[in-house]
Amino acid sequence: MKLTFTKWFALAVVALLCIGSSVVLAQGITTAAIDGIVTSTTGETLPGANVIAVHNPSGTTYGTSSRPNGRYNLPNLRVGGPYTVTVSYVGYKKQVKEDVYLTLSQTFDLDFTMVEEAIQAPEVVITAERTAIMSAGRTGAATSIGRLALASLPTISGRLSDFFRLTPEARGGFSFVGQDNRLNNV
């Protein structure tokens, strides 16, 4: 039986697909995860609680916040440990759980029940000052490009539109912030 080029090509493609699929299947999960729920002593879920896990040997820090249902998830953590997991929430006492060890492809369940704590906030003093930058005559974003900048900046065509790229409000041509070029002051 004589093999033609197309048969050789088809055989090579099939061989590459077999080898490639075995490599893909050999990839496994090499990390772990921590998840749980953050609640108060009354059983109420606490959305937005700050959850920090620190891998003590390396100092690597992982963080997240609890979802509206109080659940949190810290995926792709290093295997091993020990980890120190800290949860904080305004108006509640910070909780720390130490010596958490993770095994390969494990999802470690770690729930927290937060205890209310009265906090004394320091006095807040607000001061304001009026400057020329904030005035009724100036309404909106602006970019000023002076003579020195125009003389020293590189340009290919020497046209004014080359310098419009310096301002984030420019949308190409003489259009700024989505307005027609008749409404802009250049």
PDB file of C-alpha atoms in Angstrom:
ATOM      1  CA  MET A   1       0.000   0.000   0.000  1.00  0.00           C
ATOM      2  CA  LYS A   2       1.470   3.315  -1.096  1.00  0.00           C
ATOM      3  CA  LEU A   3       0.877   6.387   1.098  1.00  0.00           C
ATOM      4  CA  THR A   4       0.288   9.668  -0.683  1.00  0.00           C
ATOM      5  CA  PHE A   5       1.069  13.120   0.701  1.00  0.00           C
ATOM      6  CA  THR A   6      -2.526  13.709   1.846  1.00  0.00           C
ATOM      7  CA  LYS A   7      -2.559  10.402   3.710  1.00  0.00           C
ATOM      8  CA  TRP A   8       0.768  11.263   5.385  1.00  0.00           C
ATOM      9  CA  PHE A   9      -0.585  14.680   6.303  1.00  0.00           C
ATOM     10  CA  ALA A  10      -3.802  13.220   7.753  1.00  0.00           C
ATOM     11  CA  LEU A  11      -1.794  10.642   9.743  1.00  0.00           C
ATOM     12  CA  ALA A  12       0.479  13.403  11.127  1.00  0.00           C
ATOM     13  CA  VAL A  13      -2.536  15.521  12.157  1.00  0.00           C
ATOM     14  CA  VAL A  14      -4.143  12.568  13.952  1.00  0.00           C
ATOM     15  CA  ALA A  15      -0.862  11.808  15.757  1.00  0.00           C
ATOM     16  CA  LEU A  16      -0.491  15.444  16.867  1.00  0.00           C
ATOM     17  CA  LEU A  17      -4.080  15.539  18.123  1.00  0.00           C
ATOM     18  CA  CYS A  18      -3.529  12.365  20.150  1.00  0.00           C
ATOM     19  CA  ILE A  19      -0.309  13.699  21.691  1.00  0.00           C
ATOM     20  CA  GLY A  20      -1.834  17.144  22.312  1.00  0.00           C
ATOM     21  CA  SER A  21      -4.924  15.763  24.011  1.00  0.00           C
ATOM     22  CA  SER A  22      -2.867  13.600  26.361  1.00  0.00           C
ATOM     23  CA  VAL A  23      -0.860  16.673  27.400  1.00  0.00           C
ATOM     24  CA  VAL A  24      -4.065  18.629  28.054  1.00  0.00           C
ATOM     25  CA  LEU A  25      -5.539  15.801  30.098  1.00  0.00           C
ATOM     26  CA  ALA A  26      -2.328  15.586  32.135  1.00  0.00           C
ATOM     27  CA  GLN A  27      -2.902  19.119  33.457  1.00  0.00           C
ATOM     28  CA  GLY A  28      -4.497  18.942  36.873  1.00  0.00           C
ATOM     29  CA  ILE A  29      -5.433  21.255  39.678  1.00  0.00           C
ATOM     30  CA  THR A  30      -2.325  22.293  41.597  1.00  0.00           C
ATOM     31  CA  THR A  31      -3.921  24.704  44.020  1.00  0.00           C
ATOM     32  CA  ALA A  32      -6.456  24.777  46.849  1.00  0.00           C
ATOM     33  CA  ALA A  33      -9.247  27.100  47.998  1.00  0.00           C
ATOM     34  CA  ILE A  34     -10.888  28.416  51.133  1.00  0.00           C
ATOM     35  CA  ASP A  35     -14.561  29.279  51.243  1.00  0.00           C
ATOM     36  CA  GLY A  36     -17.197  29.860  53.861  1.00  0.00           C
ATOM     37  CA  ILE A  37     -19.818  32.217  55.181  1.00  0.00           C
ATOM     38  CA  VAL A  38     -19.567  35.262  57.447  1.00  0.00           C
ATOM     39  CA  THR A  39     -22.498  35.755  59.833  1.00  0.00           C
ATOM     40  CA  SER A  40     -23.298  37.695  62.992  1.00  0.00           C
ATOM     41  CA  THR A  41     -24.134  36.042  66.324  1.00  0.00           C
ATOM     42  CA  THR A  42     -27.829  36.423  65.437  1.00  0.00           C
ATOM     43  CA  GLY A  43     -27.335  34.443  62.194  1.00  0.00           C
ATOM     44  CA  GLU A  44     -27.574  37.486  59.927  1.00  0.00           C
ATOM     45  CA  THR A  45     -25.229  37.315  56.903  1.00  0.00           C
ATOM     46  CA  LEU A  46     -22.643  40.088  56.631  1.00  0.00           C
ATOM     47  CA  PRO A  47     -22.085  41.232  53.041  1.00  0.00           C
ATOM     48  CA  GLY A  48     -18.842  43.077  52.306  1.00  0.00           C
ATOM     49  CA  ALA A  49     -16.803  41.546  55.136  1.00  0.00           C
ATOM     50  CA  ASN A  50     -13.071  41.765  54.425  1.00  0.00           C
ATOM     51  CA  VAL A  51     -11.421  38.299  54.275  1.00  0.00           C
ATOM     52  CA  ILE A  52      -7.604  38.086  54.126  1.00  0.00           C
ATOM     53  CA  ALA A  53      -5.565  34.851  54.013  1.00  0.00           C
ATOM     54  CA  VAL A  54      -1.786  35.027  54.479  1.00  0.00           C
ATOM     55  CA  HIS A  55       0.483  32.109  53.560  1.00  0.00           C
ATOM     56  CA  ASN A  56       2.886  32.461  56.498  1.00  0.00           C
ATOM     57  CA  PRO A  57       6.057  30.856  55.007  1.00  0.00           C
ATOM     58  CA  SER A  58       6.022  33.020  51.868  1.00  0.00           C
ATOM     59  CA  GLY A  59       4.045  36.063  53.039  1.00  0.00           C
ATOM     60  CA  THR A  60       1.719  35.774  50.032  1.00  0.00           C
ATOM     61  CA  THR A  61      -1.570  37.555  50.735  1.00  0.00           C
ATOM     62  CA  TYR A  62      -4.935  36.621  49.230  1.00  0.00           C
ATOM     63  CA  GLY A  63      -8.040  38.714  49.796  1.00  0.00           C
ATOM     64  CA  THR A  64     -11.711  39.009  48.985  1.00  0.00           C
ATOM     65  CA  SER A  65     -14.963  40.317  50.439  1.00  0.00           C
ATOM     66  CA  SER A  66     -18.128  38.429  51.246  1.00  0.00           C
ATOM     67  CA  ARG A  67     -20.983  38.529  48.744  1.00  0.00           C
ATOM     68  CA  PRO A  68     -24.528  39.737  49.565  1.00  0.00           C
ATOM     69  CA  ASN A  69     -25.388  36.274  50.909  1.00  0.00           C
ATOM     70  CA  GLY A  70     -22.373  36.399  53.277  1.00  0.00           C
ATOM     71  CA  ARG A  71     -20.406  33.731  51.377  1.00  0.00           C
ATOM     72  CA  TYR A  72     -16.801  34.240  50.318  1.00  0.00           C
ATOM     73  CA  ASN A  73     -14.333  32.272  48.202  1.00  0.00           C
ATOM     74  CA  LEU A  74     -10.545  32.435  47.998  1.00  0.00           C
ATOM     75  CA  PRO A  75      -9.506  30.315  44.967  1.00  0.00           C
ATOM     76  CA  ASN A  76      -6.031  29.405  43.642  1.00  0.00           C
ATOM     77  CA  LEU A  77      -4.231  29.305  46.999  1.00  0.00           C
ATOM     78  CA  ARG A  78      -0.854  27.668  47.493  1.00  0.00           C
ATOM     79  CA  VAL A  79      -0.986  24.137  48.820  1.00  0.00           C
ATOM     80  CA  GLY A  80       0.361  23.675  52.337  1.00  0.00           C
ATOM     81  CA  GLY A  81       0.442  26.233  55.048  1.00  0.00           C
ATOM     82  CA  PRO A  82       0.113  27.373  57.650  1.00  0.00           C
ATOM     83  CA  TYR A  83      -2.307  30.120  56.662  1.00  0.00           C
ATOM     84  CA  THR A  84      -3.614  32.889  58.890  1.00  0.00           C
ATOM     85  CA  VAL A  85      -7.149  33.903  57.888  1.00  0.00           C
ATOM     86  CA  THR A  86      -8.496  37.229  59.178  1.00  0.00           C
ATOM     87  CA  VAL A  87     -12.044  38.568  58.813  1.00  0.00           C
ATOM     88  CA  SER A  88     -13.008  42.152  59.643  1.00  0.00           C
ATOM     89  CA  TYR A  89     -16.274  44.066  59.396  1.00  0.00           C
ATOM     90  CA  VAL A  90     -17.154  47.543  60.658  1.00  0.00           C
ATOM     91  CA  GLY A  91     -18.909  47.336  64.019  1.00  0.00           C
ATOM     92  CA  TYR A  92     -17.710  43.780  64.692  1.00  0.00           C
ATOM     93  CA  LYS A  93     -14.641  42.398  66.446  1.00  0.00           C
ATOM     94  CA  LYS A  94     -11.906  41.194  64.071  1.00  0.00           C
ATOM     95  CA  GLN A  95     -11.511  37.408  63.998  1.00  0.00           C
ATOM     96  CA  VAL A  96      -8.300  35.516  63.256  1.00  0.00           C
ATOM     97  CA  LYS A  97      -7.944  31.780  62.604  1.00  0.00           C
ATOM     98  CA  GLU A  98      -4.411  30.440  62.460  1.00  0.00           C
ATOM     99  CA  ASP A  99      -2.712  27.170  61.486  1.00  0.00           C
ATOM    100  CA  VAL A 100      -4.938  26.459  58.483  1.00  0.00           C
ATOM    101  CA  TYR A 101      -3.319  23.839  56.228  1.00  0.00           C
ATOM    102  CA  LEU A 102      -4.522  23.106  52.674  1.00  0.00           C
ATOM    103  CA  THR A 103      -4.067  19.955  50.604  1.00  0.00           C
ATOM    104  CA  LEU A 104      -3.993  19.581  46.838  1.00  0.00           C
ATOM    105  CA  SER A 105      -7.304  20.492  45.109  1.00  0.00           C
ATOM    106  CA  GLN A 106      -9.024  20.907  48.482  1.00  0.00           C
ATOM    107  CA  THR A 107     -11.765  23.446  49.182  1.00  0.00           C
ATOM    108  CA  PHE A 108     -11.427  24.156  52.885  1.00  0.00           C
ATOM    109  CA  ASP A 109     -14.655  25.297  54.585  1.00  0.00           C
ATOM    110  CA  LEU A 110     -14.009  28.065  57.097  1.00  0.00           C
ATOM    111  CA  ASP A 111     -17.031  29.881  58.532  1.00  0.00           C
ATOM    112  CA  PHE A 112     -16.890  32.947  60.768  1.00  0.00           C
ATOM    113  CA  THR A 113     -19.415  34.173  63.339  1.00  0.00           C
ATOM    114  CA  MET A 114     -18.683  37.817  64.084  1.00  0.00           C
ATOM    115  CA  VAL A 115     -19.302  39.369  67.519  1.00  0.00           C
ATOM    116  CA  GLU A 116     -20.580  42.944  67.692  1.00  0.00           C
ATOM    117  CA  GLU A 117     -18.190  45.506  69.107  1.00  0.00           C
ATOM    118  CA  ALA A 118     -18.886  49.128  69.928  1.00  0.00           C
ATOM    119  CA  ILE A 119     -16.410  51.451  68.286  1.00  0.00           C
ATOM    120  CA  GLN A 120     -15.554  55.008  69.199  1.00  0.00           C
ATOM    121  CA  ALA A 121     -14.885  57.009  66.066  1.00  0.00           C
ATOM    122  CA  PRO A 122     -12.567  59.997  66.448  1.00  0.00           C
ATOM    123  CA  GLU A 123     -13.865  63.496  65.804  1.00  0.00           C
ATOM    124  CA  VAL A 124     -14.013  64.409  62.123  1.00  0.00           C
ATOM    125  CA  VAL A 125     -13.226  68.005  61.189  1.00  0.00           C
ATOM    126  CA  ILE A 126     -13.967  69.182  57.671  1.00  0.00           C
ATOM    127  CA  THR A 127     -12.374  72.349  56.346  1.00  0.00           C
ATOM    128  CA  ALA A 128     -12.861  73.882  52.929  1.00  0.00           C
ATOM    129  CA  GLU A 129     -11.068  76.498  50.910  1.00  0.00           C
ATOM    130  CA  ARG A 130     -12.091  78.221  47.702  1.00  0.00           C
ATOM    131  CA  THR A 131      -9.460  78.445  44.971  1.00  0.00           C
ATOM    132  CA  ALA A 132      -9.390  79.904  41.494  1.00  0.00           C
ATOM    133  CA  ILE A 133      -9.314  76.408  40.013  1.00  0.00           C
ATOM    134  CA  MET A 134     -12.863  75.753  41.190  1.00  0.00           C
ATOM    135  CA  SER A 135     -15.003  78.612  39.923  1.00  0.00           C
ATOM    136  CA  ALA A 136     -18.399  79.136  38.311  1.00  0.00           C
ATOM    137  CA  GLY A 137     -16.689  80.331  35.125  1.00  0.00           C
ATOM    138  CA  ARG A 138     -15.004  76.991  34.568  1.00  0.00           C
ATOM    139  CA  THR A 139     -17.411  74.153  33.880  1.00  0.00           C
ATOM    140  CA  GLY A 140     -15.933  70.828  32.821  1.00  0.00           C
ATOM    141  CA  ALA A 141     -12.683  69.180  31.909  1.00  0.00           C
ATOM    142  CA  ALA A 142      -9.957  71.107  30.138  1.00  0.00           C
ATOM    143  CA  THR A 143      -6.424  70.560  28.925  1.00  0.00           C
ATOM    144  CA  SER A 144      -4.062  73.457  28.249  1.00  0.00           C
ATOM    145  CA  ILE A 145      -1.082  72.951  25.974  1.00  0.00           C
ATOM    146  CA  GLY A 146       1.307  75.920  26.064  1.00  0.00           C
ATOM    147  CA  ARG A 147       3.683  77.317  23.449  1.00  0.00           C
ATOM    148  CA  LEU A 148       6.703  75.503  24.884  1.00  0.00           C
ATOM    149  CA  ALA A 149       4.896  72.148  24.734  1.00  0.00           C
ATOM    150  CA  LEU A 150       3.742  72.807  21.153  1.00  0.00           C
ATOM    151  CA  ALA A 151       7.282  73.683  20.121  1.00  0.00           C
ATOM    152  CA  SER A 152       8.926  70.641  21.756  1.00  0.00           C
ATOM    153  CA  LEU A 153       6.405  67.844  21.149  1.00  0.00           C
ATOM    154  CA  PRO A 154       6.982  65.602  18.125  1.00  0.00           C
ATOM    155  CA  THR A 155       4.505  65.712  15.269  1.00  0.00           C
ATOM    156  CA  ILE A 156       4.475  64.042  11.885  1.00  0.00           C
ATOM    157  CA  SER A 157       2.162  66.313   9.913  1.00  0.00           C
ATOM    158  CA  GLY A 158       2.531  69.509  11.967  1.00  0.00           C
ATOM    159  CA  ARG A 159      -1.265  69.730  12.315  1.00  0.00           C
ATOM    160  CA  LEU A 160      -3.096  70.693  15.473  1.00  0.00           C
ATOM    161  CA  SER A 161      -4.952  67.375  15.505  1.00  0.00           C
ATOM    162  CA  ASP A 162      -1.637  65.598  16.319  1.00  0.00           C
ATOM    163  CA  PHE A 163      -1.695  67.296  19.726  1.00  0.00           C
ATOM    164  CA  PHE A 164      -5.299  66.372  20.498  1.00  0.00           C
ATOM    165  CA  ARG A 165      -4.060  62.909  21.470  1.00  0.00           C
ATOM    166  CA  LEU A 166      -2.600  64.501  24.612  1.00  0.00           C
ATOM    167  CA  THR A 167      -6.033  64.962  26.166  1.00  0.00           C
ATOM    168  CA  PRO A 168      -8.223  62.016  27.192  1.00  0.00           C
ATOM    169  CA  GLU A 169     -11.384  63.909  26.257  1.00  0.00           C
ATOM    170  CA  ALA A 170     -10.483  63.907  22.529  1.00  0.00           C
ATOM    171  CA  ARG A 171     -12.390  61.437  20.358  1.00  0.00           C
ATOM    172  CA  GLY A 172     -10.620  62.046  17.037  1.00  0.00           C
ATOM    173  CA  GLY A 173     -10.663  65.121  14.845  1.00  0.00           C
ATOM    174  CA  PHE A 174     -12.120  68.161  16.584  1.00  0.00           C
ATOM    175  CA  SER A 175     -14.657  66.185  18.643  1.00  0.00           C
ATOM    176  CA  PHE A 176     -14.266  66.255  22.423  1.00  0.00           C
ATOM    177  CA  VAL A 177     -16.236  64.357  25.076  1.00  0.00           C
ATOM    178  CA  GLY A 178     -18.690  63.175  22.435  1.00  0.00           C
ATOM    179  CA  GLN A 179     -19.688  66.727  21.439  1.00  0.00           C
ATOM    180  CA  ASP A 180     -19.821  68.041  17.912  1.00  0.00           C
ATOM    181  CA  ASN A 181     -16.814  70.147  16.834  1.00  0.00           C
ATOM    182  CA  ARG A 182     -19.061  73.253  16.689  1.00  0.00           C
ATOM    183  CA  LEU A 183     -19.474  73.094  20.468  1.00  0.00           C
ATOM    184  CA  ASN A 184     -15.751  72.974  21.303  1.00  0.00           C
ATOM    185  CA  ASN A 185     -13.329  75.845  21.863  1.00  0.00           C
ATOM    186  CA  VAL A 186      -9.972  75.197  20.189  1.00  0.00           C
TER     187      VAL A 186
END
